[in-house]
Amino acid sequence: MDTFSTIRARGMTKSFGDVIALDGVDLDVTQGQIHGLVGPNGAGKTTLLGLLLGLAVADSGELDVLGTRVGRALAAPDGVAGFVDGPGLYPSLTARQNLAALAALRGHDRRTAGIDEVLDQVGLTDVADDRARGFSLGMRQRLGLAAALLTRPRVLVLDEPSNGLDPAGTKHVHGVLTRLAADGTSVVLSSHRMDDLEALCSEVTILSTGRVVFSGPLTELAPGSRELDYRLRTSDPQTTRRLAAARGIRVVDGAAPRHDADLLVVRALVPALDELVVSLVQSGVALRELAPVVSPLEAAFLALTEHKEAGR
């Protein structure tokens, strides 16, 4: 499938009084891409999502969505749907009635609006006739996603879509977003959950104090020049310690639970860690677990945003 740019922002700025929320932000999202927005509280993520949804207009800069320049009117660009700060719902109405009301507001016939289809997509068929006031946070998030899907958007903008979801709900929503992207929908999502972003996104933009400090593929955040801590579980911890020390890899004592004797936490560069794994295999030591204590995305996020905050 040929892809094209569905979102192109250049030099976007937005201030609220004396507070600069966005300061020269660029953003590129291609068709069928799931693009993550990452940043500490107050970094400008919600403001940027609001601009994409037509809830606010930029003070300066250019924003093209689906090939059309976004003007000064407060209106969602055609083909764009989503929510910021949680979906707006009528608590006294059922899930089905909420979607029917939304369809009616848009001039659609509830009988042909695809309500049952989107409820099934987000896994709410069994509670379709329950009132929204009794929904958990995760169920409300899923209903908000269903409302966005009613318009069959070509660009979907979501703020913390996995907020309040249990593991099964998270897996379900991930499946929905992955299928939408495979069918050509572009998804822009903000999340504080690095595992969500790493599971879903091909590219991320990291914001700090209203500015972009990184934008690109997740693979470019690989910690090639930084030591990270890794959980390392093997069949022979003593031999593992010896082989690690021989390669200058430090075991971080006290970092692993005392009751888990097979688990070590080691601090290493990726090349040294690769050599250790080869040595373990050659020595007949079984490798049972190897995972970063902090994900590469989270490590990069902390390094980039802490550096930016320190230089303010």
Short mmCIF file of N, CA and C in Angstrom, two decimals, residues 77-256:
data_model
loop_
_atom_site.label_atom_id
_atom_site.label_comp_id
_atom_site.label_asym_id
_atom_site.label_seq_id
_atom_site.Cartn_x
_atom_site.Cartn_y
_atom_site.Cartn_z
N PRO A 77 -10.96 18.76 11.52
CA PRO A 77 -10.80 18.56 10.07
C PRO A 77 -11.57 17.33 9.60
N ASP A 78 -12.07 17.36 8.39
CA ASP A 78 -12.78 16.20 7.84
C ASP A 78 -11.90 14.96 7.88
N GLY A 79 -12.49 13.87 8.34
CA GLY A 79 -11.75 12.62 8.40
C GLY A 79 -11.00 12.39 9.69
N VAL A 80 -11.11 13.30 10.66
CA VAL A 80 -10.40 13.19 11.93
C VAL A 80 -11.40 12.99 13.06
N ALA A 81 -11.10 12.08 13.97
CA ALA A 81 -11.94 11.85 15.15
C ALA A 81 -11.05 11.44 16.31
N GLY A 82 -11.62 11.51 17.53
CA GLY A 82 -10.88 11.10 18.71
C GLY A 82 -11.34 11.84 19.94
N PHE A 83 -10.53 11.82 20.98
CA PHE A 83 -10.88 12.53 22.21
C PHE A 83 -9.63 12.94 22.97
N VAL A 84 -9.79 13.98 23.77
CA VAL A 84 -8.73 14.50 24.64
C VAL A 84 -9.29 14.60 26.06
N ASP A 85 -8.47 14.27 27.04
CA ASP A 85 -8.89 14.33 28.44
C ASP A 85 -10.09 13.43 28.72
N GLY A 86 -10.19 12.33 28.03
CA GLY A 86 -11.28 11.38 28.24
C GLY A 86 -12.48 11.73 27.39
N PRO A 87 -13.24 10.71 27.00
CA PRO A 87 -14.42 10.95 26.15
C PRO A 87 -15.55 11.60 26.91
N GLY A 88 -16.32 12.45 26.22
CA GLY A 88 -17.51 13.05 26.81
C GLY A 88 -18.71 12.14 26.59
N LEU A 89 -19.35 11.72 27.68
CA LEU A 89 -20.47 10.78 27.59
C LEU A 89 -21.66 11.31 28.37
N TYR A 90 -22.86 10.84 27.98
CA TYR A 90 -24.07 11.12 28.74
C TYR A 90 -24.25 10.00 29.77
N PRO A 91 -24.03 10.26 31.05
CA PRO A 91 -24.04 9.18 32.04
C PRO A 91 -25.39 8.49 32.19
N SER A 92 -26.49 9.21 31.92
CA SER A 92 -27.81 8.60 32.11
C SER A 92 -28.24 7.74 30.93
N LEU A 93 -27.49 7.78 29.84
CA LEU A 93 -27.82 6.99 28.66
C LEU A 93 -27.00 5.71 28.63
N THR A 94 -27.52 4.71 27.93
CA THR A 94 -26.77 3.47 27.76
C THR A 94 -25.67 3.69 26.73
N ALA A 95 -24.80 2.70 26.63
CA ALA A 95 -23.73 2.79 25.63
C ALA A 95 -24.31 2.94 24.24
N ARG A 96 -25.32 2.14 23.93
CA ARG A 96 -25.95 2.21 22.61
C ARG A 96 -26.62 3.57 22.39
N GLN A 97 -27.30 4.08 23.42
CA GLN A 97 -27.97 5.37 23.30
C GLN A 97 -26.98 6.52 23.14
N ASN A 98 -25.83 6.43 23.81
CA ASN A 98 -24.79 7.44 23.64
C ASN A 98 -24.35 7.52 22.18
N LEU A 99 -24.12 6.38 21.59
CA LEU A 99 -23.66 6.36 20.21
C LEU A 99 -24.77 6.80 19.26
N ALA A 100 -26.03 6.44 19.56
CA ALA A 100 -27.15 6.86 18.73
C ALA A 100 -27.32 8.38 18.78
N ALA A 101 -27.13 8.96 19.97
CA ALA A 101 -27.24 10.41 20.11
C ALA A 101 -26.14 11.11 19.31
N LEU A 102 -24.94 10.55 19.36
CA LEU A 102 -23.84 11.12 18.60
C LEU A 102 -24.10 11.02 17.10
N ALA A 103 -24.62 9.87 16.66
CA ALA A 103 -24.93 9.71 15.24
C ALA A 103 -26.00 10.72 14.81
N ALA A 104 -27.01 10.93 15.67
CA ALA A 104 -28.07 11.88 15.33
C ALA A 104 -27.53 13.30 15.22
N LEU A 105 -26.59 13.67 16.12
CA LEU A 105 -25.99 15.00 16.06
C LEU A 105 -25.27 15.23 14.74
N ARG A 106 -24.77 14.14 14.18
CA ARG A 106 -24.04 14.24 12.90
C ARG A 106 -24.96 14.03 11.70
N GLY A 107 -26.25 13.92 11.97
CA GLY A 107 -27.21 13.79 10.89
C GLY A 107 -27.31 12.41 10.29
N HIS A 108 -26.89 11.39 11.05
CA HIS A 108 -26.92 10.02 10.55
C HIS A 108 -28.12 9.27 11.12
N ASP A 109 -28.62 8.32 10.39
CA ASP A 109 -29.70 7.46 10.85
C ASP A 109 -29.10 6.39 11.75
N ARG A 110 -29.60 6.30 12.99
CA ARG A 110 -29.04 5.34 13.94
C ARG A 110 -29.11 3.91 13.42
N ARG A 111 -30.06 3.63 12.52
CA ARG A 111 -30.20 2.26 12.02
C ARG A 111 -29.09 1.89 11.05
N THR A 112 -28.47 2.88 10.47
CA THR A 112 -27.41 2.61 9.49
C THR A 112 -26.07 3.20 9.91
N ALA A 113 -25.96 3.62 11.17
CA ALA A 113 -24.74 4.31 11.62
C ALA A 113 -23.62 3.36 12.00
N GLY A 114 -23.89 2.06 12.05
CA GLY A 114 -22.84 1.11 12.43
C GLY A 114 -22.60 1.02 13.92
N ILE A 115 -23.62 1.31 14.73
CA ILE A 115 -23.46 1.33 16.18
C ILE A 115 -23.10 -0.05 16.72
N ASP A 116 -23.84 -1.07 16.30
CA ASP A 116 -23.55 -2.42 16.79
C ASP A 116 -22.16 -2.87 16.37
N GLU A 117 -21.76 -2.46 15.18
CA GLU A 117 -20.45 -2.85 14.66
C GLU A 117 -19.33 -2.29 15.53
N VAL A 118 -19.40 -0.99 15.87
CA VAL A 118 -18.31 -0.40 16.65
C VAL A 118 -18.35 -0.88 18.10
N LEU A 119 -19.53 -1.14 18.64
CA LEU A 119 -19.60 -1.71 19.99
C LEU A 119 -18.92 -3.06 20.02
N ASP A 120 -19.11 -3.85 18.97
CA ASP A 120 -18.44 -5.15 18.90
C ASP A 120 -16.94 -4.97 18.74
N GLN A 121 -16.53 -3.99 17.95
CA GLN A 121 -15.10 -3.75 17.74
C GLN A 121 -14.37 -3.51 19.05
N VAL A 122 -14.99 -2.74 19.95
CA VAL A 122 -14.31 -2.38 21.19
C VAL A 122 -14.66 -3.31 22.35
N GLY A 123 -15.45 -4.35 22.08
CA GLY A 123 -15.76 -5.34 23.11
C GLY A 123 -16.79 -4.91 24.12
N LEU A 124 -17.77 -4.11 23.72
CA LEU A 124 -18.81 -3.64 24.65
C LEU A 124 -20.20 -4.16 24.30
N THR A 125 -20.29 -5.15 23.44
CA THR A 125 -21.60 -5.67 23.04
C THR A 125 -22.41 -6.14 24.24
N ASP A 126 -21.77 -6.81 25.19
CA ASP A 126 -22.49 -7.37 26.34
C ASP A 126 -23.05 -6.30 27.28
N VAL A 127 -22.51 -5.09 27.21
CA VAL A 127 -22.99 -4.02 28.10
C VAL A 127 -23.59 -2.87 27.28
N ALA A 128 -23.98 -3.15 26.05
CA ALA A 128 -24.48 -2.11 25.17
C ALA A 128 -25.70 -1.39 25.72
N ASP A 129 -26.52 -2.09 26.53
CA ASP A 129 -27.75 -1.50 27.06
C ASP A 129 -27.64 -1.15 28.54
N ASP A 130 -26.41 -1.07 29.04
CA ASP A 130 -26.16 -0.60 30.41
C ASP A 130 -25.87 0.91 30.38
N ARG A 131 -26.28 1.59 31.45
CA ARG A 131 -26.06 3.04 31.50
C ARG A 131 -24.58 3.34 31.73
N ALA A 132 -24.12 4.40 31.08
CA ALA A 132 -22.70 4.75 31.12
C ALA A 132 -22.25 5.15 32.52
N ARG A 133 -23.18 5.61 33.37
CA ARG A 133 -22.78 6.06 34.72
C ARG A 133 -22.20 4.90 35.54
N GLY A 134 -22.54 3.69 35.20
CA GLY A 134 -22.00 2.54 35.92
C GLY A 134 -20.74 1.96 35.33
N PHE A 135 -20.23 2.59 34.27
CA PHE A 135 -19.05 2.07 33.60
C PHE A 135 -17.78 2.40 34.36
N SER A 136 -16.85 1.48 34.33
CA SER A 136 -15.52 1.75 34.87
C SER A 136 -14.79 2.72 33.94
N LEU A 137 -13.65 3.22 34.40
CA LEU A 137 -12.85 4.14 33.57
C LEU A 137 -12.46 3.47 32.26
N GLY A 138 -12.04 2.21 32.34
CA GLY A 138 -11.64 1.52 31.13
C GLY A 138 -12.79 1.33 30.16
N MET A 139 -13.98 1.05 30.66
CA MET A 139 -15.15 0.89 29.79
C MET A 139 -15.53 2.21 29.14
N ARG A 140 -15.39 3.31 29.89
CA ARG A 140 -15.67 4.63 29.30
C ARG A 140 -14.68 4.94 28.19
N GLN A 141 -13.41 4.56 28.40
CA GLN A 141 -12.42 4.79 27.36
C GLN A 141 -12.77 4.01 26.10
N ARG A 142 -13.23 2.78 26.28
CA ARG A 142 -13.60 1.96 25.12
C ARG A 142 -14.83 2.52 24.41
N LEU A 143 -15.78 3.05 25.19
CA LEU A 143 -16.95 3.66 24.57
C LEU A 143 -16.55 4.92 23.81
N GLY A 144 -15.61 5.67 24.34
CA GLY A 144 -15.10 6.84 23.62
C GLY A 144 -14.44 6.44 22.32
N LEU A 145 -13.71 5.34 22.34
CA LEU A 145 -13.10 4.84 21.10
C LEU A 145 -14.18 4.43 20.11
N ALA A 146 -15.24 3.77 20.60
CA ALA A 146 -16.35 3.39 19.71
C ALA A 146 -16.97 4.62 19.08
N ALA A 147 -17.15 5.71 19.87
CA ALA A 147 -17.73 6.93 19.34
C ALA A 147 -16.86 7.52 18.22
N ALA A 148 -15.54 7.45 18.41
CA ALA A 148 -14.64 7.96 17.38
C ALA A 148 -14.71 7.11 16.12
N LEU A 149 -14.88 5.80 16.29
CA LEU A 149 -14.90 4.90 15.14
C LEU A 149 -16.18 5.03 14.32
N LEU A 150 -17.23 5.60 14.91
CA LEU A 150 -18.49 5.76 14.19
C LEU A 150 -18.31 6.52 12.87
N THR A 151 -17.38 7.45 12.86
CA THR A 151 -17.19 8.29 11.67
C THR A 151 -16.27 7.64 10.65
N ARG A 152 -15.76 6.44 10.97
CA ARG A 152 -14.78 5.76 10.10
C ARG A 152 -13.64 6.72 9.74
N PRO A 153 -12.92 7.18 10.76
CA PRO A 153 -11.92 8.23 10.53
C PRO A 153 -10.72 7.72 9.75
N ARG A 154 -10.09 8.64 9.05
CA ARG A 154 -8.81 8.34 8.39
C ARG A 154 -7.64 8.75 9.29
N VAL A 155 -7.93 9.61 10.27
CA VAL A 155 -6.96 9.97 11.31
C VAL A 155 -7.66 9.86 12.66
N LEU A 156 -7.08 9.09 13.55
CA LEU A 156 -7.66 8.87 14.88
C LEU A 156 -6.71 9.44 15.92
N VAL A 157 -7.22 10.34 16.76
CA VAL A 157 -6.41 11.04 17.76
C VAL A 157 -6.92 10.65 19.15
N LEU A 158 -6.04 10.04 19.96
CA LEU A 158 -6.47 9.48 21.24
C LEU A 158 -5.55 9.93 22.36
N ASP A 159 -6.15 10.28 23.48
CA ASP A 159 -5.43 10.70 24.68
C ASP A 159 -5.55 9.61 25.74
N GLU A 160 -4.44 8.96 26.05
CA GLU A 160 -4.41 7.88 27.05
C GLU A 160 -5.52 6.83 26.80
N PRO A 161 -5.54 6.20 25.63
CA PRO A 161 -6.63 5.26 25.32
C PRO A 161 -6.64 4.02 26.20
N SER A 162 -5.52 3.66 26.82
CA SER A 162 -5.47 2.48 27.68
C SER A 162 -5.67 2.80 29.15
N ASN A 163 -5.99 4.06 29.45
CA ASN A 163 -6.18 4.47 30.83
C ASN A 163 -7.32 3.68 31.47
N GLY A 164 -7.03 3.01 32.58
CA GLY A 164 -8.06 2.27 33.30
C GLY A 164 -8.36 0.89 32.76
N LEU A 165 -7.68 0.46 31.71
CA LEU A 165 -7.96 -0.85 31.14
C LEU A 165 -7.20 -1.94 31.88
N ASP A 166 -7.86 -3.08 32.06
CA ASP A 166 -7.17 -4.24 32.60
C ASP A 166 -6.37 -4.88 31.46
N PRO A 167 -5.52 -5.89 31.75
CA PRO A 167 -4.69 -6.48 30.69
C PRO A 167 -5.49 -6.99 29.49
N ALA A 168 -6.65 -7.61 29.74
CA ALA A 168 -7.46 -8.12 28.63
C ALA A 168 -8.01 -6.96 27.80
N GLY A 169 -8.46 -5.88 28.47
CA GLY A 169 -8.97 -4.72 27.76
C GLY A 169 -7.87 -4.03 26.96
N THR A 170 -6.67 -3.95 27.55
CA THR A 170 -5.55 -3.35 26.84
C THR A 170 -5.23 -4.13 25.58
N LYS A 171 -5.19 -5.46 25.69
CA LYS A 171 -4.91 -6.30 24.53
C LYS A 171 -5.97 -6.10 23.45
N HIS A 172 -7.22 -5.97 23.87
CA HIS A 172 -8.32 -5.79 22.91
C HIS A 172 -8.17 -4.46 22.17
N VAL A 173 -7.92 -3.38 22.91
CA VAL A 173 -7.77 -2.07 22.29
C VAL A 173 -6.54 -2.04 21.38
N HIS A 174 -5.45 -2.67 21.81
CA HIS A 174 -4.27 -2.75 20.95
C HIS A 174 -4.61 -3.42 19.63
N GLY A 175 -5.41 -4.48 19.71
CA GLY A 175 -5.81 -5.17 18.49
C GLY A 175 -6.63 -4.29 17.57
N VAL A 176 -7.54 -3.52 18.15
CA VAL A 176 -8.37 -2.60 17.35
C VAL A 176 -7.49 -1.58 16.63
N LEU A 177 -6.56 -0.97 17.37
CA LEU A 177 -5.72 0.07 16.77
C LEU A 177 -4.78 -0.50 15.72
N THR A 178 -4.26 -1.69 15.97
CA THR A 178 -3.36 -2.32 15.00
C THR A 178 -4.09 -2.64 13.71
N ARG A 179 -5.32 -3.13 13.82
CA ARG A 179 -6.10 -3.44 12.61
C ARG A 179 -6.46 -2.16 11.85
N LEU A 180 -6.81 -1.10 12.57
CA LEU A 180 -7.11 0.16 11.91
C LEU A 180 -5.91 0.67 11.12
N ALA A 181 -4.73 0.60 11.73
CA ALA A 181 -3.51 1.05 11.05
C ALA A 181 -3.23 0.19 9.83
N ALA A 182 -3.44 -1.11 9.96
CA ALA A 182 -3.21 -2.01 8.82
C ALA A 182 -4.14 -1.68 7.66
N ASP A 183 -5.32 -1.14 7.97
CA ASP A 183 -6.29 -0.76 6.93
C ASP A 183 -6.07 0.65 6.41
N GLY A 184 -5.03 1.34 6.92
CA GLY A 184 -4.69 2.65 6.39
C GLY A 184 -5.01 3.84 7.26
N THR A 185 -5.63 3.62 8.43
CA THR A 185 -5.92 4.74 9.33
C THR A 185 -4.65 5.15 10.06
N SER A 186 -4.41 6.44 10.14
CA SER A 186 -3.29 6.96 10.94
C SER A 186 -3.78 7.19 12.36
N VAL A 187 -2.99 6.78 13.33
CA VAL A 187 -3.36 6.92 14.74
C VAL A 187 -2.29 7.74 15.45
N VAL A 188 -2.71 8.79 16.13
CA VAL A 188 -1.82 9.57 16.99
C VAL A 188 -2.33 9.40 18.41
N LEU A 189 -1.46 8.87 19.28
CA LEU A 189 -1.92 8.64 20.65
C LEU A 189 -0.89 9.15 21.64
N SER A 190 -1.42 9.68 22.73
CA SER A 190 -0.60 10.12 23.85
C SER A 190 -0.75 9.11 24.98
N SER A 191 0.34 8.78 25.62
CA SER A 191 0.28 7.83 26.73
C SER A 191 1.48 8.02 27.64
N HIS A 192 1.25 7.79 28.94
CA HIS A 192 2.35 7.73 29.89
C HIS A 192 2.87 6.30 30.05
N ARG A 193 2.19 5.34 29.41
CA ARG A 193 2.57 3.94 29.53
C ARG A 193 3.52 3.58 28.40
N MET A 194 4.80 3.45 28.75
CA MET A 194 5.81 3.18 27.74
C MET A 194 5.60 1.82 27.09
N ASP A 195 5.06 0.85 27.84
CA ASP A 195 4.84 -0.47 27.25
C ASP A 195 3.79 -0.39 26.14
N ASP A 196 2.78 0.45 26.33
CA ASP A 196 1.78 0.66 25.28
C ASP A 196 2.43 1.21 24.02
N LEU A 197 3.22 2.24 24.19
CA LEU A 197 3.84 2.89 23.04
C LEU A 197 4.80 1.96 22.32
N GLU A 198 5.58 1.21 23.08
CA GLU A 198 6.52 0.29 22.44
C GLU A 198 5.81 -0.85 21.73
N ALA A 199 4.65 -1.26 22.24
CA ALA A 199 3.91 -2.35 21.60
C ALA A 199 3.20 -1.88 20.33
N LEU A 200 2.82 -0.60 20.28
CA LEU A 200 1.97 -0.12 19.19
C LEU A 200 2.67 0.74 18.16
N CYS A 201 3.59 1.59 18.60
CA CYS A 201 4.05 2.68 17.74
C CYS A 201 5.28 2.31 16.93
N SER A 202 5.28 2.76 15.68
CA SER A 202 6.48 2.65 14.86
C SER A 202 7.38 3.88 15.03
N GLU A 203 6.75 5.02 15.35
CA GLU A 203 7.51 6.24 15.59
C GLU A 203 6.92 6.98 16.79
N VAL A 204 7.76 7.77 17.44
CA VAL A 204 7.30 8.57 18.57
C VAL A 204 7.87 9.98 18.46
N THR A 205 7.15 10.91 19.07
CA THR A 205 7.65 12.28 19.24
C THR A 205 7.68 12.55 20.73
N ILE A 206 8.85 12.95 21.22
CA ILE A 206 9.01 13.26 22.64
C ILE A 206 9.02 14.78 22.80
N LEU A 207 8.11 15.26 23.64
CA LEU A 207 8.00 16.69 23.91
C LEU A 207 8.51 17.00 25.31
N SER A 208 9.12 18.16 25.45
CA SER A 208 9.51 18.66 26.76
C SER A 208 9.43 20.17 26.74
N THR A 209 8.71 20.74 27.70
CA THR A 209 8.50 22.18 27.80
C THR A 209 8.08 22.79 26.47
N GLY A 210 7.19 22.09 25.76
CA GLY A 210 6.61 22.61 24.53
C GLY A 210 7.44 22.45 23.28
N ARG A 211 8.59 21.80 23.39
CA ARG A 211 9.46 21.63 22.23
C ARG A 211 9.70 20.14 21.96
N VAL A 212 9.96 19.84 20.69
CA VAL A 212 10.29 18.46 20.31
C VAL A 212 11.75 18.19 20.63
N VAL A 213 12.02 17.17 21.45
CA VAL A 213 13.39 16.80 21.74
C VAL A 213 13.81 15.52 21.00
N PHE A 214 12.83 14.82 20.45
CA PHE A 214 13.11 13.68 19.58
C PHE A 214 11.86 13.38 18.77
N SER A 215 12.05 13.00 17.51
CA SER A 215 10.95 12.51 16.70
C SER A 215 11.51 11.56 15.67
N GLY A 216 11.00 10.34 15.66
CA GLY A 216 11.50 9.37 14.70
C GLY A 216 11.18 7.96 15.13
N PRO A 217 11.76 6.97 14.43
CA PRO A 217 11.50 5.56 14.74
C PRO A 217 12.02 5.18 16.12
N LEU A 218 11.32 4.24 16.74
CA LEU A 218 11.75 3.75 18.05
C LEU A 218 13.14 3.15 17.99
N THR A 219 13.49 2.57 16.84
CA THR A 219 14.81 1.94 16.73
C THR A 219 15.95 2.93 16.91
N GLU A 220 15.68 4.21 16.64
CA GLU A 220 16.74 5.21 16.80
C GLU A 220 16.98 5.56 18.26
N LEU A 221 16.13 5.06 19.14
CA LEU A 221 16.33 5.30 20.57
C LEU A 221 17.13 4.18 21.22
N ALA A 222 17.61 3.23 20.43
CA ALA A 222 18.38 2.12 21.00
C ALA A 222 19.57 2.67 21.77
N PRO A 223 19.79 2.19 22.99
CA PRO A 223 20.82 2.76 23.86
C PRO A 223 22.22 2.25 23.51
N GLY A 224 22.71 2.53 22.30
CA GLY A 224 24.00 2.00 21.90
C GLY A 224 25.16 2.57 22.70
N SER A 225 25.03 3.78 23.19
CA SER A 225 26.15 4.41 23.90
C SER A 225 25.86 4.63 25.38
N ARG A 226 24.76 4.05 25.88
CA ARG A 226 24.42 4.23 27.29
C ARG A 226 24.27 2.87 27.97
N GLU A 227 24.80 2.78 29.16
CA GLU A 227 24.59 1.57 29.95
C GLU A 227 23.17 1.55 30.50
N LEU A 228 22.54 0.39 30.45
CA LEU A 228 21.23 0.19 31.04
C LEU A 228 21.28 -0.99 32.00
N ASP A 229 20.34 -1.02 32.92
CA ASP A 229 20.21 -2.15 33.83
C ASP A 229 19.30 -3.20 33.21
N TYR A 230 19.70 -4.47 33.30
CA TYR A 230 18.94 -5.57 32.73
C TYR A 230 18.68 -6.64 33.79
N ARG A 231 17.48 -7.19 33.76
CA ARG A 231 17.16 -8.37 34.56
C ARG A 231 17.72 -9.59 33.84
N LEU A 232 18.52 -10.37 34.55
CA LEU A 232 19.17 -11.53 33.94
C LEU A 232 18.95 -12.75 34.84
N ARG A 233 18.20 -13.71 34.33
CA ARG A 233 17.92 -14.93 35.09
C ARG A 233 18.54 -16.12 34.36
N THR A 234 19.36 -16.86 35.06
CA THR A 234 20.03 -18.01 34.46
C THR A 234 19.94 -19.22 35.39
N SER A 235 20.42 -20.36 34.88
CA SER A 235 20.43 -21.58 35.68
C SER A 235 21.60 -21.64 36.63
N ASP A 236 22.58 -20.74 36.47
CA ASP A 236 23.79 -20.78 37.32
C ASP A 236 24.23 -19.35 37.61
N PRO A 237 23.67 -18.71 38.64
CA PRO A 237 24.01 -17.32 38.95
C PRO A 237 25.50 -17.10 39.24
N GLN A 238 26.16 -18.06 39.89
CA GLN A 238 27.57 -17.87 40.23
C GLN A 238 28.44 -17.80 38.99
N THR A 239 28.22 -18.72 38.06
CA THR A 239 28.97 -18.67 36.80
C THR A 239 28.63 -17.41 36.03
N THR A 240 27.37 -16.99 36.09
CA THR A 240 26.97 -15.77 35.42
C THR A 240 27.72 -14.57 35.98
N ARG A 241 27.86 -14.49 37.29
CA ARG A 241 28.62 -13.41 37.91
C ARG A 241 30.07 -13.41 37.42
N ARG A 242 30.67 -14.60 37.37
CA ARG A 242 32.08 -14.70 36.96
C ARG A 242 32.26 -14.26 35.50
N LEU A 243 31.37 -14.73 34.63
CA LEU A 243 31.47 -14.37 33.22
C LEU A 243 31.20 -12.88 33.00
N ALA A 244 30.27 -12.32 33.79
CA ALA A 244 29.98 -10.89 33.68
C ALA A 244 31.20 -10.06 34.09
N ALA A 245 31.80 -10.42 35.21
CA ALA A 245 32.97 -9.67 35.70
C ALA A 245 34.12 -9.73 34.69
N ALA A 246 34.26 -10.86 34.00
CA ALA A 246 35.34 -11.01 33.02
C ALA A 246 35.16 -10.06 31.84
N ARG A 247 33.95 -9.58 31.62
CA ARG A 247 33.67 -8.66 30.52
C ARG A 247 33.41 -7.25 31.01
N GLY A 248 33.75 -6.99 32.26
CA GLY A 248 33.61 -5.65 32.80
C GLY A 248 32.17 -5.25 33.06
N ILE A 249 31.28 -6.23 33.17
CA ILE A 249 29.87 -5.96 33.43
C ILE A 249 29.62 -6.03 34.92
N ARG A 250 29.04 -4.99 35.47
CA ARG A 250 28.82 -4.94 36.92
C ARG A 250 27.46 -5.52 37.29
N VAL A 251 27.47 -6.38 38.28
CA VAL A 251 26.22 -6.86 38.87
C VAL A 251 25.79 -5.86 39.93
N VAL A 252 24.56 -5.37 39.81
CA VAL A 252 24.06 -4.35 40.74
C VAL A 252 23.49 -5.09 41.95
N ASP A 253 24.30 -5.23 42.97
CA ASP A 253 23.87 -5.95 44.17
C ASP A 253 22.76 -5.18 44.88
N GLY A 254 21.77 -5.94 45.35
CA GLY A 254 20.64 -5.36 46.07
C GLY A 254 19.51 -4.91 45.16
N ALA A 255 19.72 -4.97 43.84
CA ALA A 255 18.67 -4.53 42.92
C ALA A 255 17.63 -5.60 42.68
N ALA A 256 18.02 -6.87 42.84
CA ALA A 256 17.08 -7.98 42.65
C ALA A 256 16.51 -8.40 44.00
#
